[in-house]
Coordinates of C-alpha atoms and ligand atoms in Angstrom, one line a residue:
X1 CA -6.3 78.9 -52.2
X2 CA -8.2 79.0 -55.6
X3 CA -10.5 75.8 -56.4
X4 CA -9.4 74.1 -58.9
X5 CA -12.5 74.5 -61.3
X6 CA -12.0 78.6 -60.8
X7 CA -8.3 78.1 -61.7
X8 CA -9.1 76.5 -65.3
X9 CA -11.5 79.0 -66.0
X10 CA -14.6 76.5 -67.0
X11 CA -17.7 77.7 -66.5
X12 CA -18.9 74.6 -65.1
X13 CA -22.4 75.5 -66.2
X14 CA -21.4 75.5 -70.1
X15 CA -20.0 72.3 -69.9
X16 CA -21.6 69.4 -72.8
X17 CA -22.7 66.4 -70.6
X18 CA -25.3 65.2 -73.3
X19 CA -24.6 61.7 -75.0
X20 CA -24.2 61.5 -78.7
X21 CA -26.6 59.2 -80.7
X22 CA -28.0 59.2 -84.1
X23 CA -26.1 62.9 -84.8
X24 CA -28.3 64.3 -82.0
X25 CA -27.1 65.4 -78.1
X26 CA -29.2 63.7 -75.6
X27 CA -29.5 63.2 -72.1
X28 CA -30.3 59.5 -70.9
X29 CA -34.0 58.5 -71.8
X30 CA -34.4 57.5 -68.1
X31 CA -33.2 61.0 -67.2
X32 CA -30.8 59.6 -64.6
X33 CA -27.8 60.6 -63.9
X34 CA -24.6 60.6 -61.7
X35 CA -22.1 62.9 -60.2
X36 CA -18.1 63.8 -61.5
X37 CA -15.7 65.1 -59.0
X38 CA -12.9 67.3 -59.3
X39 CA -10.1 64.8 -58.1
X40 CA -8.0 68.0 -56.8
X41 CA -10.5 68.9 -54.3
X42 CA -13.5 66.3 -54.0
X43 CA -16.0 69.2 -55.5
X44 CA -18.3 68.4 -57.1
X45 CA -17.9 69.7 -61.1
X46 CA -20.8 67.7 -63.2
X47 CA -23.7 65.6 -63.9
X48 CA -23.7 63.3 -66.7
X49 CA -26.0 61.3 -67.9
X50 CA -26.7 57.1 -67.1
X51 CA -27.2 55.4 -70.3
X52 CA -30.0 52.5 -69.8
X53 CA -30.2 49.4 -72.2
X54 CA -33.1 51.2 -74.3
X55 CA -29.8 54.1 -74.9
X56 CA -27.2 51.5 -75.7
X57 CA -29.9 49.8 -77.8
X58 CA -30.1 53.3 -79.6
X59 CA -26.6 54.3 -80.5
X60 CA -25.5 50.7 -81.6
X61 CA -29.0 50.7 -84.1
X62 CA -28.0 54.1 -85.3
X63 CA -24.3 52.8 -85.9
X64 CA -25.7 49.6 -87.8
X65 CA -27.9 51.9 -89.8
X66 CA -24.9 54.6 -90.5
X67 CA -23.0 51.5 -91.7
X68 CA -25.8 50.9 -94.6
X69 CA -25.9 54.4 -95.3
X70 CA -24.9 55.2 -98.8
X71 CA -22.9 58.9 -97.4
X72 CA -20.8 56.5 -95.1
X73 CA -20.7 53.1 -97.1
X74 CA -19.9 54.7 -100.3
X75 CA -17.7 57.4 -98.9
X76 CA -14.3 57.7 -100.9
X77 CA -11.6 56.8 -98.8
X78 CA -10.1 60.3 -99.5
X79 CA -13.3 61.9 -98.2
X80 CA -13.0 59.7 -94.7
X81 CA -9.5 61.4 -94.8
X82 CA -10.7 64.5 -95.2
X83 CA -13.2 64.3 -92.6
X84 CA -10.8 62.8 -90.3
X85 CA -8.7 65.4 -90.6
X86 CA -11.3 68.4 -90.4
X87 CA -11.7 66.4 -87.0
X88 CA -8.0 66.9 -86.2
X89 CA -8.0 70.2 -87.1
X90 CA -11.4 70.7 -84.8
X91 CA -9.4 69.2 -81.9
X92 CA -6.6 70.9 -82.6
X93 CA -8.4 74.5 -82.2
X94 CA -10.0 73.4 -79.1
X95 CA -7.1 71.9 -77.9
X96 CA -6.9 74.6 -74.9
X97 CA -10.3 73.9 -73.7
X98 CA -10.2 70.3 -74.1
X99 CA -7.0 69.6 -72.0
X100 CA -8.0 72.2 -69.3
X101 CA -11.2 69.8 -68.7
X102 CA -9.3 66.8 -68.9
X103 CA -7.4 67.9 -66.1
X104 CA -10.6 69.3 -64.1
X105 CA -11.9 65.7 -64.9
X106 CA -9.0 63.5 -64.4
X107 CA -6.5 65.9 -62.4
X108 CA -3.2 65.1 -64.4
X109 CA -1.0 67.9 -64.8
X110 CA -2.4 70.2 -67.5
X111 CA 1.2 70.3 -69.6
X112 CA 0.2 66.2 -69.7
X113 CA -2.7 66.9 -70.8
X114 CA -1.8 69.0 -73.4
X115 CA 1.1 67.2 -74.8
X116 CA 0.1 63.6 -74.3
X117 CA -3.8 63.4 -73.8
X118 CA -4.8 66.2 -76.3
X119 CA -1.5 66.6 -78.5
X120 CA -1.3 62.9 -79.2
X121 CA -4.7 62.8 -79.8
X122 CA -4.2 65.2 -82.9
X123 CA -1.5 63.3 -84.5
X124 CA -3.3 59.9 -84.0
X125 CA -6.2 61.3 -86.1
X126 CA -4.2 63.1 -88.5
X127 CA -2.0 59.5 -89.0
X128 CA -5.1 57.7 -89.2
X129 CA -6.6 59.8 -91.7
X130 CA -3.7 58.8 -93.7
X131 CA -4.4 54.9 -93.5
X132 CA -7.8 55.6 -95.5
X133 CA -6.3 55.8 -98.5
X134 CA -3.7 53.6 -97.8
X135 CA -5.8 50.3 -97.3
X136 CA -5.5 47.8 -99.8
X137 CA -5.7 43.9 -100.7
X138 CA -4.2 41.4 -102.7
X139 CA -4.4 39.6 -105.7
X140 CA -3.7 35.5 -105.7
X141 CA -2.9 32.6 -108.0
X142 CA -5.1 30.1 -107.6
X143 CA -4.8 26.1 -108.1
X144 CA -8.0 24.9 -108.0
X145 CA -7.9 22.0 -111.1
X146 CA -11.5 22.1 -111.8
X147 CA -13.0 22.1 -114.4
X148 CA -10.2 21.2 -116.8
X149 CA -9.0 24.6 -118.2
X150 CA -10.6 26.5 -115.7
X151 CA -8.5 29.6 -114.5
X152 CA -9.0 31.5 -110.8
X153 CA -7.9 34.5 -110.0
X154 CA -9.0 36.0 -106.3
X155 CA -8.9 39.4 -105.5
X156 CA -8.8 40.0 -101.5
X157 CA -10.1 42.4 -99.9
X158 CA -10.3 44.5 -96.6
X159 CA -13.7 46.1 -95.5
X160 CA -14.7 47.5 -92.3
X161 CA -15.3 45.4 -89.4
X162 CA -18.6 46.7 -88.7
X163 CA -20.2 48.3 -85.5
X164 CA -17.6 49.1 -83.2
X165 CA -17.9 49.0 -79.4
X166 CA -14.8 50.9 -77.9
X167 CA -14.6 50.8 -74.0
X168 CA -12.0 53.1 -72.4
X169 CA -10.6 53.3 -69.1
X170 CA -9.9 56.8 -66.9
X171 CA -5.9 57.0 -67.7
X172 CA -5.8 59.2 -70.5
X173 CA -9.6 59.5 -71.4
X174 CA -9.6 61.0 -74.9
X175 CA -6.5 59.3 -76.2
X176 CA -7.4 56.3 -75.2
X177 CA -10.8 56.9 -77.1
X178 CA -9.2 57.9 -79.9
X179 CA -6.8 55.0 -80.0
X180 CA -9.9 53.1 -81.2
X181 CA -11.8 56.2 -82.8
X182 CA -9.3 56.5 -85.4
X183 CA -8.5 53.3 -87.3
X184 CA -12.3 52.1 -86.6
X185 CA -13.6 55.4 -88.4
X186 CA -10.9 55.3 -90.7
X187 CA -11.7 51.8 -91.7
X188 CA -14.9 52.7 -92.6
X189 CA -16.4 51.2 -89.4
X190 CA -19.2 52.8 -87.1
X191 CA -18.1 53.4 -83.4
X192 CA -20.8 53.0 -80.3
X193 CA -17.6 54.7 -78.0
X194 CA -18.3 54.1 -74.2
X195 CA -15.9 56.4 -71.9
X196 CA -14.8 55.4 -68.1
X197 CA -17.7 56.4 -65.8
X198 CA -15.4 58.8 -63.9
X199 CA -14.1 60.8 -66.8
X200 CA -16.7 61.3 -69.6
X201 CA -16.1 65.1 -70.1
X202 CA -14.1 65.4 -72.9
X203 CA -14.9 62.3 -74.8
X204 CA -18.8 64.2 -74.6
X205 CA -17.4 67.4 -76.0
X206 CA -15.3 65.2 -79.0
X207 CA -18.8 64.0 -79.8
X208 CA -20.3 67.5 -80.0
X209 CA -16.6 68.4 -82.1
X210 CA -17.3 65.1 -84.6
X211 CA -20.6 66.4 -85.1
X212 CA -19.3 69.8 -86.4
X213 CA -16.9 68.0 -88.7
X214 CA -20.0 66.4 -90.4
X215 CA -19.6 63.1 -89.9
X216 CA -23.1 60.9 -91.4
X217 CA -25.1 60.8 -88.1
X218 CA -24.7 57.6 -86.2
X219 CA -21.0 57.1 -87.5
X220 CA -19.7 58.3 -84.2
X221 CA -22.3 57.5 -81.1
X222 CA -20.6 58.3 -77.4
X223 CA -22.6 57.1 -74.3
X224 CA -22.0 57.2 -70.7
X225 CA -23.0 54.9 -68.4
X226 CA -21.1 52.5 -66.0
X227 CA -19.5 49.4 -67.0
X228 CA -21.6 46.9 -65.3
X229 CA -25.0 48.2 -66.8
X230 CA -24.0 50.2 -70.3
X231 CA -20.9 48.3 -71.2
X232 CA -22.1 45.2 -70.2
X233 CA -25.3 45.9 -72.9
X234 CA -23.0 47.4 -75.7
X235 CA -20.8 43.5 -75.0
X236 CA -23.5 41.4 -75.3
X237 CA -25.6 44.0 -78.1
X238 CA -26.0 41.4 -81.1
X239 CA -25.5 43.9 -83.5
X240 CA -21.6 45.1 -82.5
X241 CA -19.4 43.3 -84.4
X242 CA -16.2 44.1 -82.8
X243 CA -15.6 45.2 -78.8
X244 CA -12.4 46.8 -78.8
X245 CA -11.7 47.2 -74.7
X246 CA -8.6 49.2 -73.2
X247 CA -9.5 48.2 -68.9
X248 CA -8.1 46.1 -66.5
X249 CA -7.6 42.4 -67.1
X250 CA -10.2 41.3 -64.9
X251 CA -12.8 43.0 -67.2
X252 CA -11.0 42.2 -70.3
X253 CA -11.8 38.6 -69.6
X254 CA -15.0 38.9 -68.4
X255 CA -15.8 40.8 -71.8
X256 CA -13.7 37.7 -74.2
X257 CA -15.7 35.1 -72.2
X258 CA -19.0 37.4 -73.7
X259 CA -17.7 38.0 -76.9
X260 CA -16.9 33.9 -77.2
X261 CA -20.4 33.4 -77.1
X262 CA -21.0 34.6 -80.5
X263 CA -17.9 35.0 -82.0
X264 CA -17.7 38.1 -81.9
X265 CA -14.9 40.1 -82.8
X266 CA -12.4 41.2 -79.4
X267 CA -9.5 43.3 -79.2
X268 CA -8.0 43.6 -75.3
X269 CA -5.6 46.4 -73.8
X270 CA -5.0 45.3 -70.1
X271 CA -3.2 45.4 -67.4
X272 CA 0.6 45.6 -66.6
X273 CA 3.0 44.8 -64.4
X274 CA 6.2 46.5 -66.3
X275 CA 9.9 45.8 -65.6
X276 CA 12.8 48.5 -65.9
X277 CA 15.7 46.8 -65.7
X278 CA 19.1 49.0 -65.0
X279 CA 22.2 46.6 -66.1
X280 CA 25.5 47.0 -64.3
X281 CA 27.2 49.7 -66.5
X282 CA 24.3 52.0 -66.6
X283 CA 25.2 56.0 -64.8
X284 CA 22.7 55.5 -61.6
X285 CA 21.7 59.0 -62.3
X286 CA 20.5 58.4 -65.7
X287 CA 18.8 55.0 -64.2
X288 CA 17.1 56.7 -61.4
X289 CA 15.7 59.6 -63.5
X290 CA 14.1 56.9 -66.1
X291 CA 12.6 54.9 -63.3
X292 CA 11.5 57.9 -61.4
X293 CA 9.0 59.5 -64.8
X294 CA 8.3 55.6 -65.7
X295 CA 6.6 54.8 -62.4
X296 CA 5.6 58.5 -61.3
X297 CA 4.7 59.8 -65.4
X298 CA 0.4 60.2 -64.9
X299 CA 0.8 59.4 -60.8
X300 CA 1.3 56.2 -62.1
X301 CA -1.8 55.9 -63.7
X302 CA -0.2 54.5 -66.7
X303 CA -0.8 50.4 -68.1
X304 CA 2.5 50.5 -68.9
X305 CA 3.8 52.0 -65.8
X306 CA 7.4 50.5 -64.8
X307 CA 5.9 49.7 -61.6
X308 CA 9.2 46.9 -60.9
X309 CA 12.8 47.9 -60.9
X310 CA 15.6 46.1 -60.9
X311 CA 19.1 47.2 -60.5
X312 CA 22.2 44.8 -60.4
X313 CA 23.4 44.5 -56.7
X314 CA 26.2 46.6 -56.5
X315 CA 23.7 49.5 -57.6
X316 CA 21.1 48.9 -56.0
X317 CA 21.2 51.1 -53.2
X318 CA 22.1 54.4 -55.2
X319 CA 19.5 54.0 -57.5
X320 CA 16.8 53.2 -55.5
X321 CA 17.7 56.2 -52.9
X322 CA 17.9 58.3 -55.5
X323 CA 14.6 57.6 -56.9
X324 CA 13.5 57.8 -53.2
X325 CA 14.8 60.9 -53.0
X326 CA 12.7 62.0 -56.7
X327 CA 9.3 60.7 -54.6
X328 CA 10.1 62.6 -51.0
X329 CA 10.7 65.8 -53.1
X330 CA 7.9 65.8 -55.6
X331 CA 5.9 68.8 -55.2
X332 CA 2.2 67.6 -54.7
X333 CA -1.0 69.6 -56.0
X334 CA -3.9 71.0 -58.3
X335 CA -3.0 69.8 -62.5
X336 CA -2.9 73.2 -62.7
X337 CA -0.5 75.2 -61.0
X338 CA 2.7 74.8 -63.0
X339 CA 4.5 73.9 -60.2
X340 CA 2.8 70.6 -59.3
X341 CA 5.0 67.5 -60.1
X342 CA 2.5 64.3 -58.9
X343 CA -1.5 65.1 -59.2
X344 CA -4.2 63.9 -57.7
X345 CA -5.6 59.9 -58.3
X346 CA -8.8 60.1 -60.3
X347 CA -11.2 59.1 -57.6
X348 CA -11.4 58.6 -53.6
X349 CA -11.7 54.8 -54.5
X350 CA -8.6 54.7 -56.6
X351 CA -6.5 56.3 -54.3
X352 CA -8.0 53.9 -51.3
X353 CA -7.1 51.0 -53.7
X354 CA -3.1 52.3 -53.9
X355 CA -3.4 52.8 -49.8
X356 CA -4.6 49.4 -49.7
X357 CA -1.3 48.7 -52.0
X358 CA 0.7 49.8 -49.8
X359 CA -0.8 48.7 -46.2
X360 CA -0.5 45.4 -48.2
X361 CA 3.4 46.1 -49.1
X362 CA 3.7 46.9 -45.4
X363 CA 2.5 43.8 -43.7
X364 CA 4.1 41.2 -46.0
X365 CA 7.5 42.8 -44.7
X366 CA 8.9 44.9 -48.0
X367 CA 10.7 48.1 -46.5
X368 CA 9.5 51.3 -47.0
X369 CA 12.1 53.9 -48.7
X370 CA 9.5 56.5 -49.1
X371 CA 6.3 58.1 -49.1
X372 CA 3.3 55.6 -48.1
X373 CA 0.3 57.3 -47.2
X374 CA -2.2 59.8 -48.4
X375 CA -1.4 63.6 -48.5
X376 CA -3.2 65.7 -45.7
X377 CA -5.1 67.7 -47.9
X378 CA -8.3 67.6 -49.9
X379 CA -8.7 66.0 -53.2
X380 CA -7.3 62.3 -54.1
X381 CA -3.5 62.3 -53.5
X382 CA -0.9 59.2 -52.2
X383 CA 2.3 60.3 -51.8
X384 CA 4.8 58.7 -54.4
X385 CA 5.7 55.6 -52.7
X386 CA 9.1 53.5 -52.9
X387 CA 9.7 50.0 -51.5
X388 CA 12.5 47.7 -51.8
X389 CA 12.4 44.2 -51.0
X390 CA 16.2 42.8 -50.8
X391 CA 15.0 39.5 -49.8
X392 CA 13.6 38.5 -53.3
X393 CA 10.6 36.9 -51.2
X394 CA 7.3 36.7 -53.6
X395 CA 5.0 39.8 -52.7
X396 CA 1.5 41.4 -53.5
X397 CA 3.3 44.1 -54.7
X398 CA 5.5 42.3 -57.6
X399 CA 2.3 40.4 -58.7
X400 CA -0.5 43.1 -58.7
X401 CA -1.3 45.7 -60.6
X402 CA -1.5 49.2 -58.4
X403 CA -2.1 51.7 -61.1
X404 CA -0.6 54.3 -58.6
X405 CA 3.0 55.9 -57.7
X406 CA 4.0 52.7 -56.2
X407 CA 7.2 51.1 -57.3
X408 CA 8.8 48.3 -55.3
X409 CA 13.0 47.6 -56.4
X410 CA 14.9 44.7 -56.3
X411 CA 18.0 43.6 -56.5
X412 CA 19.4 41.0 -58.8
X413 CA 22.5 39.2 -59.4
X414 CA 23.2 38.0 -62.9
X415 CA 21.0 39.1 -66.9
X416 CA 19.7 35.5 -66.3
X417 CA 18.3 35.9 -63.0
X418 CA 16.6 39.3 -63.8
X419 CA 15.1 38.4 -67.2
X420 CA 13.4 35.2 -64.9
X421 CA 12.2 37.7 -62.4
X422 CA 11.6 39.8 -65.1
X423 CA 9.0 37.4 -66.8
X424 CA 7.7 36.2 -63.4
X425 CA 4.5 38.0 -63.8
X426 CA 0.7 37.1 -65.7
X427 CA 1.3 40.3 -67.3
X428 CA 3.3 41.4 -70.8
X429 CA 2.9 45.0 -71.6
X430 CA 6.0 46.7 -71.6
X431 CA 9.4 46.6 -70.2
X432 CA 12.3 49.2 -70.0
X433 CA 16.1 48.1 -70.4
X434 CA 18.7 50.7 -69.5
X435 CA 22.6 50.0 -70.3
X436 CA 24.9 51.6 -73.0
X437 CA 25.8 48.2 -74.2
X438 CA 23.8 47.5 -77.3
X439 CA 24.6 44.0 -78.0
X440 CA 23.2 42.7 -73.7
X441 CA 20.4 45.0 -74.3
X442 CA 19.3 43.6 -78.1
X443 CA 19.8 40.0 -76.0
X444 CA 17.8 41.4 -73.0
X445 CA 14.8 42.9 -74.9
X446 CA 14.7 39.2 -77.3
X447 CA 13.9 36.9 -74.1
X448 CA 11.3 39.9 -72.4
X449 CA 7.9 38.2 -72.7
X450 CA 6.5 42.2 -73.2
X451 CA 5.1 43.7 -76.7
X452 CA 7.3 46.8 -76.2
X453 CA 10.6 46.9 -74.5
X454 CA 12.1 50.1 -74.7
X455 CA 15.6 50.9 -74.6
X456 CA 17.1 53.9 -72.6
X457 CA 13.5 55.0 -72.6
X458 CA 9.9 54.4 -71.4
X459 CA 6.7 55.3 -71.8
X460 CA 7.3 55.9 -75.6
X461 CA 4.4 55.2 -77.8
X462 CA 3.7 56.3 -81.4
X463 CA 1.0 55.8 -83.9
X464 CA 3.2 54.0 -86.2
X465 CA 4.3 51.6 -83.7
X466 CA 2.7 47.9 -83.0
X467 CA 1.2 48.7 -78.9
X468 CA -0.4 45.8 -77.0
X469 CA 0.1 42.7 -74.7
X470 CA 1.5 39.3 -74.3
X471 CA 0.1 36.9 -71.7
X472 CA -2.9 38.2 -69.9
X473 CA -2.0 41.9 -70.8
X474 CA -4.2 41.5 -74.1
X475 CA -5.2 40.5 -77.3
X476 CA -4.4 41.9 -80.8
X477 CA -2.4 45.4 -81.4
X478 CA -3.2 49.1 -81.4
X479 CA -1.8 51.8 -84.3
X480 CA -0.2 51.5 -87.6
X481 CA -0.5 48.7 -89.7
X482 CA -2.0 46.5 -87.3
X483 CA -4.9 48.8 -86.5
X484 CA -5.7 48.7 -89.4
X485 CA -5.8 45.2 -89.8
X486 CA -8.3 44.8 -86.6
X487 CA -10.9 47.3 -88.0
X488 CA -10.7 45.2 -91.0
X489 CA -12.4 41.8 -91.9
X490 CA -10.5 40.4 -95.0
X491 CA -12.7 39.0 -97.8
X492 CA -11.8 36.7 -100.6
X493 CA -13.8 37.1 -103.9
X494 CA -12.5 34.0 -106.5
X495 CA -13.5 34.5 -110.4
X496 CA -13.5 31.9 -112.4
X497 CA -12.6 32.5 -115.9
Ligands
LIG1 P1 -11.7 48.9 -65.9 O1 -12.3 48.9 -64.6 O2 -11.4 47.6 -66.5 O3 -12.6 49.8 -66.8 C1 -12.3 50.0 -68.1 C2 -13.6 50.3 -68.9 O4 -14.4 49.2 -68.9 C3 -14.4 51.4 -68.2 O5 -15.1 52.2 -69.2 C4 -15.4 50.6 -67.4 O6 -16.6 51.3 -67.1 C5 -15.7 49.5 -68.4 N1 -16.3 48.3 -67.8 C6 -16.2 47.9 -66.5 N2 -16.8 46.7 -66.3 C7 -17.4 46.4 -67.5 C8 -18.2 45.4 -68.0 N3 -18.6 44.4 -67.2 N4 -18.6 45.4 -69.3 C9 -18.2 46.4 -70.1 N5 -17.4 47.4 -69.7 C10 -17.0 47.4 -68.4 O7 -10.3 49.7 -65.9 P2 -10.1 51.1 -65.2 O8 -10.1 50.9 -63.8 O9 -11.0 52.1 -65.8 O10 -8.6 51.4 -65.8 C11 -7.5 50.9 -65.3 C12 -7.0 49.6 -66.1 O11 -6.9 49.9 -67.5 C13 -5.7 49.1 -65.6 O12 -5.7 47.8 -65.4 C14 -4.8 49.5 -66.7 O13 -3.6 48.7 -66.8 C15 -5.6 49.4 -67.9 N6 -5.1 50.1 -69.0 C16 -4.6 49.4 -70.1 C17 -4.0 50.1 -71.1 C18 -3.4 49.4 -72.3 O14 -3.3 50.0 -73.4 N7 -3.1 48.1 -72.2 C19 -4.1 51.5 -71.2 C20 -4.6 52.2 -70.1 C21 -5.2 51.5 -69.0 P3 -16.7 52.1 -65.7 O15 -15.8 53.2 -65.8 O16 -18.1 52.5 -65.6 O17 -16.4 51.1 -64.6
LIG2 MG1 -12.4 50.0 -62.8

């Protein structure tokens, strides 16, 4: 069989691995750096550099100074738009290249890629572009009695945030970058961006793409470097205004502990534990298939994953053997060969993390309804995994995280037993309801302690829509409006007159 890096056609030795700081491609100053793997085979594909302090120090000066600079301060909103959407359209050409080297760096299936990691990626910057010209203020009354006669009027204003630190996780590299990319730029801010250690490619060959749109140098800075070093630094950097983190919740509050120390500004994405929740007069087929792409969409890679299902009692059985079936089926392989169904995990230690899931699920006594253990073949791949645990007994697996194809079902009884089971959890990403009867599942989605909950659906996120967590799944809300909002600082100036 073909490697993986021969199918995709990359000349491995063309590929940009330099950071971007100050408008300039650089290697780190230290000259170290570490090793990417392909996670379809284990080959090695790169070396990218190891930001040290001295680096972080650099980009986040050079993004203060771009924020002082009169080309970026003073920048009409219509030319940020413009510029955003020369970016776009940059993306958009390279669009091929860029999702084939996701998948050589991440291994999801290169139609994901495409569509989701790259394809969204376009449209977040072209509706973000939009938003430049789109920001505006208020104008208020005031009551202020003093001096007699005296009037007030305040005009309030929204201006950038500042220096922007964005941390992203390995999921869905450059969408996840661009989540934060967009509004921060669009506000006006400056962006110090620091990928996941395992999958800098194509967040290092955006850089290269920003700097061919002609963005002021220092507006955009990209480093690589691993969290407990480089994105520690870029936390604590005095000069960052804002950390904006998509990560797991363990590092999310390790990072608002930091930011508390000086106020600064924090904006968390986190973990999830996400419910899909089939009611009674739901097909079984139509239940099993949304379950199956919301746990197995991304190998389950996904925060919003619908890692729990529950099915009412007397459907239990059929939906969960059906999904079963969807897991011991699922064709296994490379990102790219069309015919691949579940990829590989993005690293050796994320897949022995989901084996350790599972050994886990094994010993506290939930029953295994399929898959369970690695694939014998090279690269990083589990086996979509099913568990069911009729019991109802409390388990690793309904608590934790995985961030794998792991799903364990449930059966329930009653709406109010499952939406307590439901909100049993630390976590409040996302939840998935499933039923053709409006009015249960309006009532259903109300008492879901979640900031989505899709109906008849999952997985479904759009730039225009509010994204983020309750309870220890975050802090504050990604796209439209409200991304707008946390790139912004609001400023009230009172006249008197
Ligand atoms: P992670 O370990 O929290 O890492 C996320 C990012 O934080 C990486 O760039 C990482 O760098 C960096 N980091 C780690 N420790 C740091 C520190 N002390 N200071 C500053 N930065 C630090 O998460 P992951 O394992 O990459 O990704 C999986 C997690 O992301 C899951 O929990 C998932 O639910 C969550 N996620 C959430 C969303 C959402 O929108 N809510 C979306 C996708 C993923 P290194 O790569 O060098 O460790
Ligand atoms: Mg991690």
């Amino acid at each position: 069989m073909k490697s993986t890096t021969a199918f995709s056609g990359i000349d491995l030795s063309q590929l940009q691995t330099r950071m971007l700081i100050n408008g300039e491609l650089r290697n780190a100053s230290s000259g170290s750096t570490f090793t990417l793997h392909d996670p379809a085979t284990g080959q090695e594909i790169a070396r990218v550099p190891q930001a040290t302090n001295a680096d972080v120090d650099a980009a986040v000066q050079a993004a203060r100074t771009a924020l002082q600079n009169v080309s970026w301060r003073e920048m009409l909103p219509a030319a940020r738009e413009r510029l955003l959407q020369k970016l776009a359209d940059l993306l958009e050409r390279h669009a091929d290249e860029l999702a084939k080297l996701e998948t050589l760096n991440q291994g999801m299936l290169l139609g994901v890629a495409q569509a989701v990691d790259v394809g969204a990626s376009v449209q977040w910057l072209r509706y973000m572009a939009g938003w430049a010209t789109k920001i505006h203020g208020d104008s208020i009354d005031i009551s202020f009695p003093m001096p007699p006669g005296t009037k007030y009027q305040a005009i309030v204003r929204r201006q950038p945030v500042g220096v922007v630190g964005a941390i992203v996780p390995w999921n869905f590299p450059l969408l996840m970058a661009i989540w934060k990319i967009a509004p921060a730029l669009a506000c006006g801010c400056t962006v110090v961006l620091k990928p996941a250690s395992d999958t800098p490619l194509t967040a290092l060959r955006f850089a290269e793409l920003a700097l061919e749109a002609g963005f002021p140098p220092g507006v955009l800075n990209v480093i690589v470097g691993s969290g407990s070093t480089a994105g520690a630094a870029l936390v604590q950097h005095p000069d960052v205004n804002k950390i904006t983190l998509t990560g797991s919740t363990e590092v999310g509050v390790w990072i608002g502990q930091q930011c508390a120390n000086t106020v600064k500004r924090v904006a968390l994405e986190l973990g999830g534990k996400s419910p899909v929740i089939v009611l009674d007069d739901c097909d079984p087929a139509v239940a099993a298939a949304g379950a199956s792409a919301a746990i197995f969409f991304n190998q389950g890679q996904v925060c919003t994953a619908g890692s729990r299902l529950y099915v009412q009692k007397k459907q239990f059985e059929r939906v969960v053997e059906s999904v079963a079936d969807t897991a011991r089926n699922a064709v296994l392989g490379s990102g790219f060969d069309p015919a691949t169904q579940i990829g590989p995990l993005v690293s050796q230690r994320q897949r022995e993390n989901v084996l350790r899931f599972i050994d886990t699920g094994v010993k506290e006594g939930a029953q295994l309804v399929a898959g369970g253990t690695a694939a014998d073949r090279d690269g990083y791949f589990v086996q979509p995994t099913v568990f069911a645990n009729t019991t109802g007994r409390p388990l690793t697996l309904t608590r934790e995280e995985v961030f794998g194809p792991v799903l364990i079902a449930q059966p329930y009884d009653d709406l109010e037993e499952v939406v307590r089971e439901a909100n049993n959890t630390v976590y409040g990403l996302a939840a998935s309801v499933w039923t053709s009867n409006i009015s249960k599942a309006l009532r259903v989605a109300e008492r879901l302690d979640a900031g989505t909950v899709w109906i008849n659906s999952h997985n479904v996120v759009d730039p225009n829509m509010p994204f983020g967590g309750f309870k220890q799944s975050g802090i504050g809300r990604e796209h439209g409006r409200s991304a707008i909002e946390a790139y912004t600082e609001c400023k009230s100036i009172c006249i008197a007159y």
